[in-house]
PDB file of C-alpha atoms in Angstrom:
ATOM      1  CA  MET A   1     106.804  84.085  97.617  1.00 93.00           C
ATOM      2  CA  ILE A   2     106.926  86.424 100.772  1.00 97.00           C
ATOM      3  CA  ARG A   3     103.342  86.493 102.481  1.00 98.00           C
ATOM      4  CA  ALA A   4     104.698  87.581 106.039  1.00 98.00           C
ATOM      5  CA  VAL A   5     107.188  89.858 107.426  1.00 98.00           C
ATOM      6  CA  ILE A   6     108.301  89.129 111.145  1.00 98.00           C
ATOM      7  CA  PHE A   7     110.244  91.731 113.222  1.00 98.00           C
ATOM      8  CA  ASP A   8     112.452  91.668 116.160  1.00 98.00           C
ATOM      9  CA  LEU A   9     111.618  94.725 118.391  1.00 98.00           C
ATOM     10  CA  ASP A  10     114.757  95.882 120.309  1.00 96.00           C
ATOM     11  CA  GLY A  11     117.320  97.311 118.147  1.00 95.00           C
ATOM     12  CA  THR A  12     115.182  96.829 114.966  1.00 98.00           C
ATOM     13  CA  LEU A  13     112.194  98.916 115.447  1.00 98.00           C
ATOM     14  CA  LEU A  14     113.015 100.301 118.805  1.00 98.00           C
ATOM     15  CA  ASP A  15     116.184 102.428 119.011  1.00 97.00           C
ATOM     16  CA  ARG A  16     117.065 101.067 122.310  1.00 95.00           C
ATOM     17  CA  ASP A  17     120.374 102.638 122.614  1.00 94.00           C
ATOM     18  CA  VAL A  18     118.639 106.272 122.352  1.00 97.00           C
ATOM     19  CA  SER A  19     115.735 105.300 124.432  1.00 97.00           C
ATOM     20  CA  LEU A  20     117.874 103.723 127.226  1.00 96.00           C
ATOM     21  CA  LYS A  21     120.110 106.956 127.288  1.00 96.00           C
ATOM     22  CA  LYS A  22     117.016 109.358 127.553  1.00 97.00           C
ATOM     23  CA  PHE A  23     115.728 107.256 130.334  1.00 97.00           C
ATOM     24  CA  VAL A  24     118.773 107.267 132.463  1.00 96.00           C
ATOM     25  CA  GLU A  25     119.374 110.838 132.002  1.00 96.00           C
ATOM     26  CA  ASP A  26     115.686 111.478 133.060  1.00 96.00           C
ATOM     27  CA  GLN A  27     115.907 108.989 136.060  1.00 95.00           C
ATOM     28  CA  TYR A  28     119.123 110.581 137.109  1.00 95.00           C
ATOM     29  CA  GLU A  29     117.511 114.031 137.175  1.00 94.00           C
ATOM     30  CA  ARG A  30     114.341 112.838 139.236  1.00 94.00           C
ATOM     31  CA  TYR A  31     116.387 110.981 141.675  1.00 93.00           C
ATOM     32  CA  ASN A  32     118.936 114.056 141.701  1.00 89.00           C
ATOM     33  CA  GLN A  33     118.799 114.613 145.487  1.00 88.00           C
ATOM     34  CA  ALA A  34     119.974 110.844 145.997  1.00 88.00           C
ATOM     35  CA  PHE A  35     122.229 110.748 143.268  1.00 91.00           C
ATOM     36  CA  ALA A  36     123.679 114.356 143.477  1.00 86.00           C
ATOM     37  CA  TYR A  37     127.133 113.214 144.623  1.00 92.00           C
ATOM     38  CA  ILE A  38     127.591 110.999 141.588  1.00 94.00           C
ATOM     39  CA  HIS A  39     128.651 112.822 138.446  1.00 94.00           C
ATOM     40  CA  LYS A  40     125.724 112.651 135.889  1.00 94.00           C
ATOM     41  CA  ASN A  41     128.010 111.206 133.133  1.00 95.00           C
ATOM     42  CA  THR A  42     129.539 108.654 135.305  1.00 95.00           C
ATOM     43  CA  TYR A  43     126.099 107.141 136.337  1.00 94.00           C
ATOM     44  CA  ILE A  44     124.923 107.165 132.639  1.00 95.00           C
ATOM     45  CA  ASP A  45     127.992 105.493 131.493  1.00 96.00           C
ATOM     46  CA  ARG A  46     127.953 102.808 134.111  1.00 97.00           C
ATOM     47  CA  PHE A  47     124.439 102.238 133.684  1.00 96.00           C
ATOM     48  CA  ILE A  48     124.790 101.522 130.000  1.00 96.00           C
ATOM     49  CA  GLU A  49     127.899  99.466 130.437  1.00 96.00           C
ATOM     50  CA  LEU A  50     126.246  97.331 133.161  1.00 97.00           C
ATOM     51  CA  ASP A  51     123.085  96.771 130.949  1.00 95.00           C
ATOM     52  CA  ALA A  52     125.136  95.273 128.136  1.00 92.00           C
ATOM     53  CA  ARG A  53     122.573  96.141 125.237  1.00 88.00           C
ATOM     54  CA  GLY A  54     119.844  94.814 127.196  1.00 87.00           C
ATOM     55  CA  TYR A  55     121.202  91.384 127.866  1.00 86.00           C
ATOM     56  CA  VAL A  56     121.508  92.032 131.735  1.00 90.00           C
ATOM     57  CA  TRP A  57     118.133  92.457 133.450  1.00 88.00           C
ATOM     58  CA  LYS A  58     117.860  95.790 135.497  1.00 93.00           C
ATOM     59  CA  ASP A  59     117.751  93.892 138.770  1.00 94.00           C
ATOM     60  CA  LYS A  60     121.477  93.148 138.578  1.00 96.00           C
ATOM     61  CA  VAL A  61     122.086  96.437 137.038  1.00 97.00           C
ATOM     62  CA  TYR A  62     120.690  98.405 139.954  1.00 96.00           C
ATOM     63  CA  ARG A  63     122.260  96.033 142.723  1.00 96.00           C
ATOM     64  CA  GLN A  64     125.524  96.870 141.173  1.00 96.00           C
ATOM     65  CA  LEU A  65     124.958 100.540 140.954  1.00 96.00           C
ATOM     66  CA  ILE A  66     124.028 100.569 144.685  1.00 95.00           C
ATOM     67  CA  ASP A  67     127.215  98.703 145.514  1.00 95.00           C
ATOM     68  CA  GLU A  68     129.576 100.811 143.541  1.00 94.00           C
ATOM     69  CA  PHE A  69     128.111 104.297 144.477  1.00 94.00           C
ATOM     70  CA  LEU A  70     127.092 103.456 147.853  1.00 93.00           C
ATOM     71  CA  ILE A  71     123.458 104.450 147.123  1.00 92.00           C
ATOM     72  CA  ASN A  72     121.397 104.412 150.444  1.00 90.00           C
ATOM     73  CA  ALA A  73     118.355 106.518 149.766  1.00 90.00           C
ATOM     74  CA  HIS A  74     116.691 103.955 147.340  1.00 94.00           C
ATOM     75  CA  THR A  75     116.682 100.314 147.175  1.00 94.00           C
ATOM     76  CA  TRP A  76     117.393  98.338 144.006  1.00 95.00           C
ATOM     77  CA  ASP A  77     113.756  97.225 143.609  1.00 95.00           C
ATOM     78  CA  GLU A  78     112.563 100.840 144.007  1.00 96.00           C
ATOM     79  CA  LEU A  79     114.938 101.915 141.170  1.00 96.00           C
ATOM     80  CA  LEU A  80     113.697  98.798 139.071  1.00 96.00           C
ATOM     81  CA  ASP A  81     110.232  99.855 139.689  1.00 97.00           C
ATOM     82  CA  ASP A  82     111.177 103.260 138.374  1.00 96.00           C
ATOM     83  CA  TYR A  83     112.531 101.573 135.294  1.00 96.00           C
ATOM     84  CA  ILE A  84     109.797  99.449 134.496  1.00 96.00           C
ATOM     85  CA  HIS A  85     107.091 102.212 134.644  1.00 97.00           C
ATOM     86  CA  HIS A  86     108.998 104.991 132.960  1.00 97.00           C
ATOM     87  CA  PHE A  87     111.172 103.409 130.320  1.00 97.00           C
ATOM     88  CA  PRO A  88     108.106 103.398 128.113  1.00 97.00           C
ATOM     89  CA  PHE A  89     107.782 107.178 128.122  1.00 97.00           C
ATOM     90  CA  HIS A  90     111.111 107.347 126.296  1.00 98.00           C
ATOM     91  CA  CYS A  91     110.739 104.665 123.547  1.00 98.00           C
ATOM     92  CA  THR A  92     112.224 105.988 120.470  1.00 98.00           C
ATOM     93  CA  PRO A  93     111.789 104.366 117.098  1.00 98.00           C
ATOM     94  CA  PHE A  94     114.205 104.221 114.372  1.00 97.00           C
ATOM     95  CA  ASN A  95     113.496 106.234 111.140  1.00 96.00           C
ATOM     96  CA  ASN A  96     110.680 105.241 109.066  1.00 98.00           C
ATOM     97  CA  VAL A  97     109.278 102.573 111.079  1.00 98.00           C
ATOM     98  CA  GLU A  98     105.477 103.477 111.060  1.00 98.00           C
ATOM     99  CA  SER A  99     105.566 104.412 107.366  1.00 98.00           C
ATOM    100  CA  THR A 100     107.205 101.043 106.419  1.00 98.00           C
ATOM    101  CA  LEU A 101     104.779  98.944 108.559  1.00 98.00           C
ATOM    102  CA  LYS A 102     101.954 101.071 106.872  1.00 98.00           C
ATOM    103  CA  ARG A 103     103.260 100.304 103.477  1.00 98.00           C
ATOM    104  CA  LEU A 104     104.021  96.609 104.036  1.00 98.00           C
ATOM    105  CA  SER A 105     100.392  96.325 105.548  1.00 97.00           C
ATOM    106  CA  GLU A 106      98.923  98.224 102.187  1.00 97.00           C
ATOM    107  CA  ASP A 107     100.939  95.397 100.302  1.00 96.00           C
ATOM    108  CA  ASN A 108      98.589  92.831 101.931  1.00 96.00           C
ATOM    109  CA  LEU A 109     101.476  91.380 103.954  1.00 98.00           C
ATOM    110  CA  SER A 110     101.161  89.738 107.527  1.00 98.00           C
ATOM    111  CA  LEU A 111     103.039  91.209 110.084  1.00 98.00           C
ATOM    112  CA  GLY A 112     104.502  89.304 113.133  1.00 98.00           C
ATOM    113  CA  MET A 113     106.860  90.196 115.837  1.00 98.00           C
ATOM    114  CA  ILE A 114     109.248  87.654 118.017  1.00 98.00           C
ATOM    115  CA  THR A 115     110.848  89.694 120.895  1.00 98.00           C
ATOM    116  CA  ASN A 116     112.677  88.228 123.943  1.00 96.00           C
ATOM    117  CA  GLY A 117     111.798  89.844 127.318  1.00 93.00           C
ATOM    118  CA  PHE A 118     108.953  90.278 130.031  1.00 94.00           C
ATOM    119  CA  GLU A 119     105.567  90.460 128.513  1.00 96.00           C
ATOM    120  CA  VAL A 120     104.187  93.274 130.198  1.00 96.00           C
ATOM    121  CA  PHE A 121     107.350  95.409 129.747  1.00 96.00           C
ATOM    122  CA  GLN A 122     107.742  94.601 125.879  1.00 97.00           C
ATOM    123  CA  MET A 123     104.126  95.217 125.262  1.00 97.00           C
ATOM    124  CA  ASN A 124     104.061  98.731 127.010  1.00 97.00           C
ATOM    125  CA  ASN A 125     107.205  99.657 124.904  1.00 98.00           C
ATOM    126  CA  LEU A 126     105.472  98.648 121.634  1.00 97.00           C
ATOM    127  CA  LYS A 127     102.479 100.472 122.602  1.00 97.00           C
ATOM    128  CA  ALA A 128     104.437 103.488 123.352  1.00 98.00           C
ATOM    129  CA  LEU A 129     105.930 103.437 119.767  1.00 98.00           C
ATOM    130  CA  GLY A 130     102.137 103.484 118.873  1.00 97.00           C
ATOM    131  CA  ILE A 131     102.762 100.664 116.168  1.00 98.00           C
ATOM    132  CA  ASP A 132     101.081  97.521 118.035  1.00 97.00           C
ATOM    133  CA  HIS A 133      98.063  97.670 115.929  1.00 97.00           C
ATOM    134  CA  PHE A 134     100.009  96.772 112.743  1.00 98.00           C
ATOM    135  CA  PHE A 135     100.835  93.363 114.048  1.00 98.00           C
ATOM    136  CA  HIS A 136      98.704  90.306 113.622  1.00 97.00           C
ATOM    137  CA  SER A 137     100.713  88.316 116.042  1.00 98.00           C
ATOM    138  CA  ILE A 138     103.226  89.058 118.754  1.00 98.00           C
ATOM    139  CA  LEU A 139     105.300  86.480 120.285  1.00 98.00           C
ATOM    140  CA  VAL A 140     106.904  87.514 123.844  1.00 98.00           C
ATOM    141  CA  SER A 141     109.394  85.063 125.229  1.00 98.00           C
ATOM    142  CA  GLU A 142     108.025  85.149 128.658  1.00 97.00           C
ATOM    143  CA  ARG A 143     104.676  84.205 127.615  1.00 97.00           C
ATOM    144  CA  GLU A 144     105.846  81.624 125.027  1.00 98.00           C
ATOM    145  CA  GLY A 145     108.142  79.918 127.491  1.00 98.00           C
ATOM    146  CA  ILE A 146     110.930  79.671 124.924  1.00 98.00           C
ATOM    147  CA  LYS A 147     113.149  82.481 123.393  1.00 97.00           C
ATOM    148  CA  LYS A 148     115.102  83.167 120.659  1.00 98.00           C
ATOM    149  CA  PRO A 149     117.315  81.672 119.061  1.00 98.00           C
ATOM    150  CA  ASN A 150     115.012  78.615 119.686  1.00 98.00           C
ATOM    151  CA  PRO A 151     113.720  77.299 116.437  1.00 98.00           C
ATOM    152  CA  GLU A 152     110.371  76.507 117.905  1.00 98.00           C
ATOM    153  CA  ILE A 153     109.432  80.094 118.403  1.00 98.00           C
ATOM    154  CA  PHE A 154     109.908  80.998 114.860  1.00 98.00           C
ATOM    155  CA  ARG A 155     107.890  78.052 113.796  1.00 98.00           C
ATOM    156  CA  ARG A 156     105.074  79.375 116.334  1.00 98.00           C
ATOM    157  CA  ALA A 157     105.094  82.697 114.525  1.00 98.00           C
ATOM    158  CA  ALA A 158     104.800  81.284 111.166  1.00 98.00           C
ATOM    159  CA  GLU A 159     101.812  79.025 112.246  1.00 98.00           C
ATOM    160  CA  ARG A 160      99.979  81.894 113.857  1.00 98.00           C
ATOM    161  CA  LEU A 161     100.408  84.076 110.807  1.00 98.00           C
ATOM    162  CA  GLN A 162      99.022  80.868 108.926  1.00 98.00           C
ATOM    163  CA  VAL A 163     102.042  80.865 106.284  1.00 98.00           C
ATOM    164  CA  SER A 164     104.851  78.497 105.902  1.00 98.00           C
ATOM    165  CA  LEU A 165     108.315  79.382 107.119  1.00 98.00           C
ATOM    166  CA  LYS A 166     109.546  79.781 103.539  1.00 97.00           C
ATOM    167  CA  GLU A 167     106.957  82.388 103.062  1.00 98.00           C
ATOM    168  CA  CYS A 168     108.338  84.506 105.994  1.00 98.00           C
ATOM    169  CA  LEU A 169     110.799  87.446 105.831  1.00 98.00           C
ATOM    170  CA  PHE A 170     112.329  87.897 109.288  1.00 98.00           C
ATOM    171  CA  VAL A 171     114.059  91.446 110.254  1.00 98.00           C
ATOM    172  CA  GLY A 172     116.389  91.535 113.021  1.00 97.00           C
ATOM    173  CA  ASP A 173     119.408  93.222 114.287  1.00 96.00           C
ATOM    174  CA  HIS A 174     121.127  90.215 116.130  1.00 95.00           C
ATOM    175  CA  PRO A 175     123.444  87.851 114.296  1.00 95.00           C
ATOM    176  CA  GLU A 176     122.786  84.817 116.109  1.00 95.00           C
ATOM    177  CA  ASN A 177     119.357  85.252 117.833  1.00 96.00           C
ATOM    178  CA  ASP A 178     117.952  86.758 114.877  1.00 97.00           C
ATOM    179  CA  VAL A 179     119.461  86.184 111.644  1.00 97.00           C
ATOM    180  CA  LYS A 180     121.094  82.774 111.960  1.00 97.00           C
ATOM    181  CA  ALA A 181     118.107  81.585 113.845  1.00 98.00           C
ATOM    182  CA  ALA A 182     115.715  82.681 111.395  1.00 98.00           C
ATOM    183  CA  LYS A 183     117.579  81.247 108.593  1.00 97.00           C
ATOM    184  CA  GLY A 184     118.216  77.948 110.197  1.00 97.00           C
ATOM    185  CA  VAL A 185     114.290  77.506 109.905  1.00 98.00           C
ATOM    186  CA  CYS A 186     114.474  78.433 106.129  1.00 97.00           C
ATOM    187  CA  MET A 187     112.998  82.098 106.464  1.00 98.00           C
ATOM    188  CA  THR A 188     114.490  84.619 104.277  1.00 98.00           C
ATOM    189  CA  THR A 189     116.590  86.960 106.571  1.00 98.00           C
ATOM    190  CA  VAL A 190     117.058  90.601 106.653  1.00 98.00           C
ATOM    191  CA  TRP A 191     119.901  92.018 108.918  1.00 97.00           C
ATOM    192  CA  LYS A 192     119.174  95.538 110.291  1.00 96.00           C
ATOM    193  CA  LYS A 193     122.638  96.628 110.350  1.00 93.00           C
ATOM    194  CA  ASP A 194     124.435  97.578 113.815  1.00 88.00           C
ATOM    195  CA  THR A 195     127.991  98.861 113.874  1.00 82.00           C
ATOM    196  CA  TYR A 196     128.273  96.837 117.098  1.00 84.00           C
ATOM    197  CA  TRP A 197     128.530  93.715 115.170  1.00 84.00           C
ATOM    198  CA  ASP A 198     130.918  92.573 112.193  1.00 83.00           C
ATOM    199  CA  GLU A 199     129.072  91.710 108.824  1.00 80.00           C
ATOM    200  CA  VAL A 200     126.312  89.048 108.982  1.00 89.00           C
ATOM    201  CA  ASP A 201     125.429  86.265 106.745  1.00 92.00           C
ATOM    202  CA  ALA A 202     122.097  87.516 106.027  1.00 96.00           C
ATOM    203  CA  ASP A 203     120.094  87.126 102.722  1.00 97.00           C
ATOM    204  CA  PHE A 204     119.700  91.017 102.846  1.00 97.00           C
ATOM    205  CA  ILE A 205     121.489  93.766 104.625  1.00 96.00           C
ATOM    206  CA  ILE A 206     119.728  97.237 105.191  1.00 97.00           C
ATOM    207  CA  GLU A 207     120.511 100.354 107.131  1.00 94.00           C
ATOM    208  CA  ASP A 208     116.904 101.714 106.902  1.00 97.00           C
ATOM    209  CA  LEU A 209     113.758 100.027 107.177  1.00 98.00           C
ATOM    210  CA  ARG A 210     112.351 101.710 104.426  1.00 97.00           C
ATOM    211  CA  CYS A 211     113.992  99.072 102.053  1.00 97.00           C
ATOM    212  CA  LEU A 212     111.652  96.472 103.223  1.00 98.00           C
ATOM    213  CA  PRO A 213     108.839  96.857 100.573  1.00 98.00           C
ATOM    214  CA  THR A 214     111.481  96.991  97.866  1.00 97.00           C
ATOM    215  CA  ILE A 215     113.134  93.758  99.057  1.00 98.00           C
ATOM    216  CA  VAL A 216     109.772  92.005  99.174  1.00 97.00           C
ATOM    217  CA  LYS A 217     108.641  92.948  95.745  1.00 96.00           C
ATOM    218  CA  PHE A 218     112.171  92.026  94.420  1.00 95.00           C
ATOM    219  CA  ILE A 219     111.600  88.473  95.891  1.00 96.00           C
ATOM    220  CA  ASN A 220     108.045  88.127  94.770  1.00 94.00           C
ATOM    221  CA  GLU A 221     108.728  89.250  91.324  1.00 92.00           C
ATOM    222  CA  LYS A 222     111.813  87.151  90.947  1.00 85.00           C
ATOM    223  CA  GLU A 223     109.952  84.074  92.214  1.00 78.00           C
ATOM    224  CA  GLY A 224     107.200  84.957  89.902  1.00 70.00           C
ATOM    225  CA  ARG A 225     109.181  84.769  86.808  1.00 45.00           C
TER     226      ARG A 225
END
């Protein structure tokens, strides 16, 4: 019986690829006087490449950009501060995020989140999406002192939602940090498909989040028979 649905954030609820591109385009325009000698697409493409889908923190990204493009009008920490404060304005959800969370809540399911990252930054992004109020428990790796795929963070999430691990459905986009890790603690897993990865060994594979209420209903009815 599924009693709780736990989500990853980046790449699952937050369309990070779209959000990041919007931010980088905006930053380039706002800093145009300092970046004018750099072709816009060159700056954007290199930023996204160095970002490595969010697995490289932006201090390293900006240090590298400054070195490569010989930027001297701004320091890396000034650009990083701009990223921290302006990225939330560009946060873009995937389709059907809010309606899906609303439906799951109406079905009396507890909703949780586990996300790797810095607490203030991730919470600001979640609030920018306007969906933070749906979640009964939110675990951010910086605050917890551990991160996915450590099994302990999944155990904590279930404990705080007051359900067993087997009563949790975990939804994420990363094959190792999300799907394999959640499966390793006996959660039922849903892979939010991402073309960057090959097929993943998940219990369910979806392209659209609106499938989730149907999946929960299918599991619970099957176990109820």
